[in-house]
Amino acid sequence: MGLREDRERFHEIGEQRRQDLAEFIQYGDLGGSGPDAVRVPIKLVDLPAFEYDQLDRGGVGQGDVDPGDQVGEPDEAGEGDDDEAGDESADHEYYEMDPEEFAAELDERLGLDLDPKGKKVVAETEGAFNETARRGPRGTLDFAHLYKQGLKRKIAMDFDEAYVTAALRVDGWGVDAVYTWAREQHIPVSRAWIAERARSPSPDDDAGRVVDDAVWASIDAMEAAVDVEPTRTRIRRGGPGRVPLRREDERFRHPKVVEHRERNVVVVNIRDVSGSMRESKRELVERTFTPLDWYLTGKYDNAEFVYIAHDADAWEVDRTDFFGIQSGGGTRISTAYELAENVLDEYPFSEWNRYVFAAGDGENSHDDTEENVIPLMNDIDANLHAYVETQPTDGVQTGTHAGKVRDAFGDTDNVAVTTVTEPDDVMGAIETILSTEDNDTA
Amino acid sequence: MTRPDPAKHAAAQTLDEPAREANALARKLGLDPYDVQYWVVDHDEMNELIAYDGFQTRYPHWRWGMKYEKQRKQTQFLGGKAFEIVNNDDPSNAFLQVSNDLADQKAVITHVEGHADFFNNNQWFGLFADGEGPDAAAMLERHADRVASFLSDPEIGRESVERFIDTVLTIEDNIEYRRAFDRDAEGGDPDALAETLASLGVSEEVRDEVFTETWLDDIAAVDDSVQFPETPEYDLLAFLRDHGQAYDEDAEKAAAFEDWQRELLELLRREAYYFAPQRTTKVMNEGWAAYWESMMMGEEAFAGDDEFLSYADHQARVLNSPGFNPYKLGKELWEYVENRANRRAVLEHLLRVDGVTWRNFHDTVDTADVVDTLAPPAAVAAVAPDELDAVESLPDAYVDWQGLAAAREREIDVQRYPWKLFTYEGLAHRHYSLAKPQYRGFLGRVTRDELESVSRYLFDTARYASVEAALADVSVTAGWDRMYSVRESHNDVTFVDEFLTQEFVDANEYFAYEFSQTRGDFRATSTDAADVKRKLLLRFTNLGKPTIAVYDANHENRGELLLGHEYNGVMLDREQAEATLQRVFELWGRPVVLHTITKRVTDSERKRARRNDREPEPEEVGVALRYDGESVSHAELDWETVEHLAADDLDYDTKPDEWL
């Protein structure tokens, strides 16, 4: 009871009732919002009273200033925890917030889960230097790779020289016999090396094995007496020695190319500005569209807006004019969709998320809805089409456009139709619209 | 409010002890609060309570709806946190939001104890309470019922009631808030006369025939051979209740108020008087609550160690919100009152030491030594559970012997509640302001002027042989004692007038500013205490509104109502004045006239000023605004006609001669 009724009465003031107070209502101007800040307007009814002239009154501030210094328009302290009646000097017409915060608020409030998709490739930036090529500037040479390859090669070519040399001392064996034996043992040794070693035997064996004095009766005896030293042990003992680096192993690193897709959106706002759209309806459109714009601005990296006004013709306008225009003519909604289709050619659906929002009082010229608008809505690819029908309670419902669109698309997941009859419906309308979008179509 | 909700119930349980202990601590510190009933509410209920000014029921009006929406948007979109709301009633009701954390709740509770003390002891609240307590919740509920009954009366209609309320609200600040609310208003002469007529027992037809309106008017006219009202009447609501009439649109003439209208007028007037003290003491009251909150939460560690940071953050946000901040000004002024009183007490003793005079004070007294001597003894400053003997050896007057006995029995947790060991005096020394690090220099900064004035009023009775002997006699409760007496008798106007000194303005960097017509922006005009004070008083005097009074109820002998704006150098907002005048017409039934003084700047003067880069010199001109039910007309008045409205000794303009 009580307060709810008070709120209803408050909403009616200056609208359905109490026109005498209309002049004391201040609404924040919705248009005052920019990309950086959203001003959520509030309605305030400020009853008149005998007051001092604001400019003549002056005041007191706190801070280190000298007489004559400009002090800006000092504002009152926030009444954040105003715990008493009375002082209402801190009225603001707006609450300012960031579009992203606004979108987050709305998501939370409406339980939305709109996850915008990146579409247009706007940049190929350099990621980590993970990719490689065979050519490149010296500075990007992947030396670790080159060395590793060399090392591999070295390991592959390495053999126990002393062991092979020992085979040369087998009684009666010559270069050829050793070479044949070594090959059978898979020792990667060349005949030339064996021949060279046969001419000048190495005096020592690093592993301390006796090689010089021994003459083996047979290769079997040699194999039994001399252990093969594994490559691993040898490298650990003496280091890898000279690693053969080869040009063919050179690899040059270059950055991975990352495709950045911008989450971009183009929003077409269409509004009927014909004579039947009175002030109260106009305001309902503004109250619905503006938060939608803010929401999408907050959700996407880049948002572009197209404003189309129409009566029996359609034309593009600036935002500043969009909500204020009023013309006299009749209504032909399809003109706006034709224009929208043209404009959207510049925003290919493959690269842009598209939203087409139209608003009006539901009136349209005869058969235009069925014959032109609905086919156009089918043709224009978009994440979401919405039609907002504004029907302030004072008027008789005359329009049928909304109903026809609703019938034609039914529960199609990218067409939303909603009706707003008073400011309190706005939130519901926004919820309907934003929760209609099918996240898979984009 | 009392819907069973486990979260609220749990929150209420955990707050039981803090609430009890906060009250005990508050009383130890000398506060004398109304009992406070704490309620735990959810976020939405909090918004509702804020909309209703802290009560659960108000008369039906769209204004509460507006406040609710505003509050809701503020918390929804700005994340603003409503910390507390407490209403002026006995017992007071304070509301705590269930989602606040414990540190916030404790801060709210300590703050609320401060307000409840103020409500109970400040004489301006007493004007309404009339020694019996305000009984506010019951009054407001009665009002709500009455208004609801008007609304549902088919003879009246909702819209007429609402309109009438709005009309009255435009002049709800035009009451004589300085005077005690006269709660037994008889309803004035017209009622009495009507009753007399009724008691004659004649039929209505006869009555109408004989005692016509003209006849009644003639009676009034005879009375009005002398000016009526004899002296200007500042309580517009009372005056219109007694002498006003409605305007009958169909008949195009005045018609007597309906009973419900008169009753509604009085009802709204009563609420205006009830809420007025909260507005006339806002700075004091908020500062008072902030001071004691900070004392309890910070200095008496009512916030646990783990809660202290969260509390400090909360406090910083409240006190550092930008612009003019009544919380901050109030707290700073109270601290200044405390320091001043403590300093004075010290000086009164030191200036009686042989060889010390106001002339040689700075040469003969080492103020740093004095401050060290006055610092609280170790056993008072910090209490350790195993050193209770040290407490026992303190001066008798400092020790709460019961508390100490309980501590020895380990019945109380000395670490958490060290204050339980001390009396008011002990605690006063524990928190002696001049010894606090931030005020250590305060004593030494005393000016020769202050020294001289203190010494002038000294009775030359007891003399001291030494500084030590003098200091031994200094009362450590002087600061708090003074604060308690100031909180009883002052309101914001007298508070600022008395304590906003140059020393205070300099220390806290206050300045006055004005709008420069030549530059088109606001500029600082002065850091002089007198100027800062002027601008603050303008804000606080008469609820910050221009003073308007009824000067003549039979203006020009035509039964028109003449209001006078008592001009103090700041002109009226013309547009609002005209809109308000149109609504006063609804309560007078005949044309209403407002005499005021306005500032006029000729174009040539404006140009000259711009050329010379100075402010234009406005000319003060008398103006009459008249509303006859159709339109507002303006007429210039001779200076003689308005001269009496201009205050000779008051001028709130602080623009210096050489400014820009």
PDB file of N, CA, C and O in Angstrom, chain B residues 112-148:
ATOM      1  N   VAL B 112      24.398   6.859  15.618  1.00  0.00           N
ATOM      2  CA  VAL B 112      23.000   7.001  16.036  1.00  0.00           C
ATOM      3  C   VAL B 112      22.905   7.397  17.511  1.00  0.00           C
ATOM      4  O   VAL B 112      22.065   8.210  17.895  1.00  0.00           O
ATOM      5  N   GLU B 113      23.777   6.834  18.342  1.00  0.00           N
ATOM      6  CA  GLU B 113      23.745   7.204  19.760  1.00  0.00           C
ATOM      7  C   GLU B 113      23.993   8.708  19.907  1.00  0.00           C
ATOM      8  O   GLU B 113      23.394   9.374  20.745  1.00  0.00           O
ATOM      9  N   GLY B 114      24.879   9.235  19.061  1.00  0.00           N
ATOM     10  CA  GLY B 114      25.142  10.673  19.077  1.00  0.00           C
ATOM     11  C   GLY B 114      23.895  11.469  18.734  1.00  0.00           C
ATOM     12  O   GLY B 114      23.536  12.433  19.418  1.00  0.00           O
ATOM     13  N   HIS B 115      23.209  11.056  17.663  1.00  0.00           N
ATOM     14  CA  HIS B 115      21.980  11.761  17.274  1.00  0.00           C
ATOM     15  C   HIS B 115      20.922  11.663  18.371  1.00  0.00           C
ATOM     16  O   HIS B 115      20.244  12.642  18.675  1.00  0.00           O
ATOM     17  N   ALA B 116      20.783  10.472  18.937  1.00  0.00           N
ATOM     18  CA  ALA B 116      19.727  10.270  19.932  1.00  0.00           C
ATOM     19  C   ALA B 116      19.973  11.155  21.149  1.00  0.00           C
ATOM     20  O   ALA B 116      19.037  11.652  21.774  1.00  0.00           O
ATOM     21  N   ASP B 117      21.246  11.374  21.467  1.00  0.00           N
ATOM     22  CA  ASP B 117      21.587  12.285  22.557  1.00  0.00           C
ATOM     23  C   ASP B 117      21.191  13.705  22.184  1.00  0.00           C
ATOM     24  O   ASP B 117      20.637  14.453  22.988  1.00  0.00           O
ATOM     25  N   PHE B 118      21.486  14.050  20.950  1.00  0.00           N
ATOM     26  CA  PHE B 118      21.201  15.406  20.499  1.00  0.00           C
ATOM     27  C   PHE B 118      19.692  15.669  20.504  1.00  0.00           C
ATOM     28  O   PHE B 118      19.229  16.696  20.974  1.00  0.00           O
ATOM     29  N   PHE B 119      18.947  14.714  19.958  1.00  0.00           N
ATOM     30  CA  PHE B 119      17.486  14.848  19.938  1.00  0.00           C
ATOM     31  C   PHE B 119      16.966  15.092  21.350  1.00  0.00           C
ATOM     32  O   PHE B 119      16.090  15.912  21.592  1.00  0.00           O
ATOM     33  N   ASN B 120      17.521  14.358  22.281  1.00  0.00           N
ATOM     34  CA  ASN B 120      17.017  14.376  23.646  1.00  0.00           C
ATOM     35  C   ASN B 120      17.380  15.658  24.382  1.00  0.00           C
ATOM     36  O   ASN B 120      16.646  16.107  25.244  1.00  0.00           O
ATOM     37  N   ASN B 121      18.531  16.251  24.043  1.00  0.00           N
ATOM     38  CA  ASN B 121      19.045  17.325  24.880  1.00  0.00           C
ATOM     39  C   ASN B 121      19.089  18.703  24.250  1.00  0.00           C
ATOM     40  O   ASN B 121      19.287  19.687  24.955  1.00  0.00           O
ATOM     41  N   ASN B 122      18.979  18.782  22.934  1.00  0.00           N
ATOM     42  CA  ASN B 122      19.066  20.102  22.332  1.00  0.00           C
ATOM     43  C   ASN B 122      17.743  20.836  22.518  1.00  0.00           C
ATOM     44  O   ASN B 122      16.669  20.298  22.258  1.00  0.00           O
ATOM     45  N   GLN B 123      17.839  22.075  22.968  1.00  0.00           N
ATOM     46  CA  GLN B 123      16.603  22.792  23.321  1.00  0.00           C
ATOM     47  C   GLN B 123      15.727  23.058  22.103  1.00  0.00           C
ATOM     48  O   GLN B 123      14.530  23.251  22.225  1.00  0.00           O
ATOM     49  N   TRP B 124      16.318  23.093  20.924  1.00  0.00           N
ATOM     50  CA  TRP B 124      15.513  23.370  19.736  1.00  0.00           C
ATOM     51  C   TRP B 124      14.600  22.207  19.428  1.00  0.00           C
ATOM     52  O   TRP B 124      13.525  22.374  18.872  1.00  0.00           O
ATOM     53  N   PHE B 125      15.043  21.019  19.789  1.00  0.00           N
ATOM     54  CA  PHE B 125      14.150  19.876  19.663  1.00  0.00           C
ATOM     55  C   PHE B 125      13.090  19.943  20.747  1.00  0.00           C
ATOM     56  O   PHE B 125      11.959  19.540  20.557  1.00  0.00           O
ATOM     57  N   GLY B 126      13.493  20.495  21.875  1.00  0.00           N
ATOM     58  CA  GLY B 126      12.554  20.638  22.977  1.00  0.00           C
ATOM     59  C   GLY B 126      11.390  21.550  22.625  1.00  0.00           C
ATOM     60  O   GLY B 126      10.302  21.428  23.185  1.00  0.00           O
ATOM     61  N   LEU B 127      11.610  22.486  21.670  1.00  0.00           N
ATOM     62  CA  LEU B 127      10.529  23.394  21.284  1.00  0.00           C
ATOM     63  C   LEU B 127       9.317  22.617  20.825  1.00  0.00           C
ATOM     64  O   LEU B 127       8.185  23.019  21.030  1.00  0.00           O
ATOM     65  N   PHE B 128       9.577  21.500  20.153  1.00  0.00           N
ATOM     66  CA  PHE B 128       8.440  20.711  19.696  1.00  0.00           C
ATOM     67  C   PHE B 128       8.051  19.678  20.744  1.00  0.00           C
ATOM     68  O   PHE B 128       6.884  19.439  20.992  1.00  0.00           O
ATOM     69  N   ALA B 129       9.081  19.079  21.341  1.00  0.00           N
ATOM     70  CA  ALA B 129       8.823  17.967  22.252  1.00  0.00           C
ATOM     71  C   ALA B 129       8.025  18.419  23.467  1.00  0.00           C
ATOM     72  O   ALA B 129       7.241  17.658  24.022  1.00  0.00           O
ATOM     73  N   ASP B 130       8.230  19.682  23.894  1.00  0.00           N
ATOM     74  CA  ASP B 130       7.431  20.228  24.976  1.00  0.00           C
ATOM     75  C   ASP B 130       7.520  19.369  26.226  1.00  0.00           C
ATOM     76  O   ASP B 130       6.527  19.149  26.908  1.00  0.00           O
ATOM     77  N   GLY B 131       8.717  18.893  26.496  1.00  0.00           N
ATOM     78  CA  GLY B 131       8.936  18.147  27.723  1.00  0.00           C
ATOM     79  C   GLY B 131       8.349  16.754  27.757  1.00  0.00           C
ATOM     80  O   GLY B 131       8.559  15.997  28.676  1.00  0.00           O
ATOM     81  N   GLU B 132       7.609  16.391  26.731  1.00  0.00           N
ATOM     82  CA  GLU B 132       6.969  15.074  26.768  1.00  0.00           C
ATOM     83  C   GLU B 132       7.506  14.152  25.685  1.00  0.00           C
ATOM     84  O   GLU B 132       6.966  13.076  25.457  1.00  0.00           O
ATOM     85  N   GLY B 133       8.504  14.591  24.978  1.00  0.00           N
ATOM     86  CA  GLY B 133       8.984  13.787  23.850  1.00  0.00           C
ATOM     87  C   GLY B 133       8.113  14.088  22.655  1.00  0.00           C
ATOM     88  O   GLY B 133       6.956  14.492  22.788  1.00  0.00           O
ATOM     89  N   PRO B 134       8.676  13.920  21.495  1.00  0.00           N
ATOM     90  CA  PRO B 134       7.954  14.324  20.292  1.00  0.00           C
ATOM     91  C   PRO B 134       6.786  13.411  19.934  1.00  0.00           C
ATOM     92  O   PRO B 134       5.845  13.847  19.277  1.00  0.00           O
ATOM     93  N   ASP B 135       6.843  12.166  20.380  1.00  0.00           N
ATOM     94  CA  ASP B 135       5.777  11.232  20.052  1.00  0.00           C
ATOM     95  C   ASP B 135       5.502  11.258  18.555  1.00  0.00           C
ATOM     96  O   ASP B 135       4.365  11.315  18.095  1.00  0.00           O
ATOM     97  N   ALA B 136       6.585  11.240  17.795  1.00  0.00           N
ATOM     98  CA  ALA B 136       6.499  11.549  16.373  1.00  0.00           C
ATOM     99  C   ALA B 136       5.807  10.464  15.563  1.00  0.00           C
ATOM    100  O   ALA B 136       4.927  10.751  14.750  1.00  0.00           O
ATOM    101  N   ALA B 137       6.225   9.217  15.792  1.00  0.00           N
ATOM    102  CA  ALA B 137       5.665   8.144  14.965  1.00  0.00           C
ATOM    103  C   ALA B 137       4.148   8.125  15.082  1.00  0.00           C
ATOM    104  O   ALA B 137       3.431   8.033  14.082  1.00  0.00           O
ATOM    105  N   ALA B 138       3.663   8.294  16.311  1.00  0.00           N
ATOM    106  CA  ALA B 138       2.215   8.258  16.516  1.00  0.00           C
ATOM    107  C   ALA B 138       1.552   9.446  15.833  1.00  0.00           C
ATOM    108  O   ALA B 138       0.516   9.321  15.189  1.00  0.00           O
ATOM    109  N   MET B 139       2.206  10.620  15.941  1.00  0.00           N
ATOM    110  CA  MET B 139       1.642  11.816  15.322  1.00  0.00           C
ATOM    111  C   MET B 139       1.553  11.639  13.803  1.00  0.00           C
ATOM    112  O   MET B 139       0.516  11.911  13.183  1.00  0.00           O
ATOM    113  N   LEU B 140       2.656  11.166  13.214  1.00  0.00           N
ATOM    114  CA  LEU B 140       2.670  11.043  11.764  1.00  0.00           C
ATOM    115  C   LEU B 140       1.671   9.993  11.295  1.00  0.00           C
ATOM    116  O   LEU B 140       1.081  10.121  10.227  1.00  0.00           O
ATOM    117  N   GLU B 141       1.503   8.980  12.114  1.00  0.00           N
ATOM    118  CA  GLU B 141       0.540   7.959  11.738  1.00  0.00           C
ATOM    119  C   GLU B 141      -0.889   8.514  11.807  1.00  0.00           C
ATOM    120  O   GLU B 141      -1.712   8.251  10.931  1.00  0.00           O
ATOM    121  N   ARG B 142      -1.139   9.305  12.838  1.00  0.00           N
ATOM    122  CA  ARG B 142      -2.456   9.956  12.930  1.00  0.00           C
ATOM    123  C   ARG B 142      -2.700  10.826  11.713  1.00  0.00           C
ATOM    124  O   ARG B 142      -3.763  10.807  11.103  1.00  0.00           O
ATOM    125  N   HIS B 143      -1.664  11.575  11.350  1.00  0.00           N
ATOM    126  CA  HIS B 143      -1.796  12.435  10.172  1.00  0.00           C
ATOM    127  C   HIS B 143      -2.109  11.608   8.931  1.00  0.00           C
ATOM    128  O   HIS B 143      -2.944  11.988   8.106  1.00  0.00           O
ATOM    129  N   ALA B 144      -1.396  10.502   8.804  1.00  0.00           N
ATOM    130  CA  ALA B 144      -1.609   9.647   7.634  1.00  0.00           C
ATOM    131  C   ALA B 144      -3.058   9.187   7.582  1.00  0.00           C
ATOM    132  O   ALA B 144      -3.700   9.212   6.531  1.00  0.00           O
ATOM    133  N   ASP B 145      -3.589   8.804   8.752  1.00  0.00           N
ATOM    134  CA  ASP B 145      -4.976   8.333   8.785  1.00  0.00           C
ATOM    135  C   ASP B 145      -5.944   9.451   8.391  1.00  0.00           C
ATOM    136  O   ASP B 145      -6.893   9.234   7.648  1.00  0.00           O
ATOM    137  N   ARG B 146      -5.684  10.648   8.930  1.00  0.00           N
ATOM    138  CA  ARG B 146      -6.572  11.764   8.628  1.00  0.00           C
ATOM    139  C   ARG B 146      -6.574  12.054   7.129  1.00  0.00           C
ATOM    140  O   ARG B 146      -7.629  12.189   6.517  1.00  0.00           O
ATOM    141  N   VAL B 147      -5.383  12.176   6.574  1.00  0.00           N
ATOM    142  CA  VAL B 147      -5.302  12.513   5.151  1.00  0.00           C
ATOM    143  C   VAL B 147      -5.953  11.410   4.323  1.00  0.00           C
ATOM    144  O   VAL B 147      -6.687  11.688   3.370  1.00  0.00           O
ATOM    145  N   ALA B 148      -5.725  10.169   4.729  1.00  0.00           N
ATOM    146  CA  ALA B 148      -6.338   9.061   3.985  1.00  0.00           C
ATOM    147  C   ALA B 148      -7.859   9.166   4.039  1.00  0.00           C
ATOM    148  O   ALA B 148      -8.548   8.899   3.050  1.00  0.00           O
TER     149      ALA B 148
END
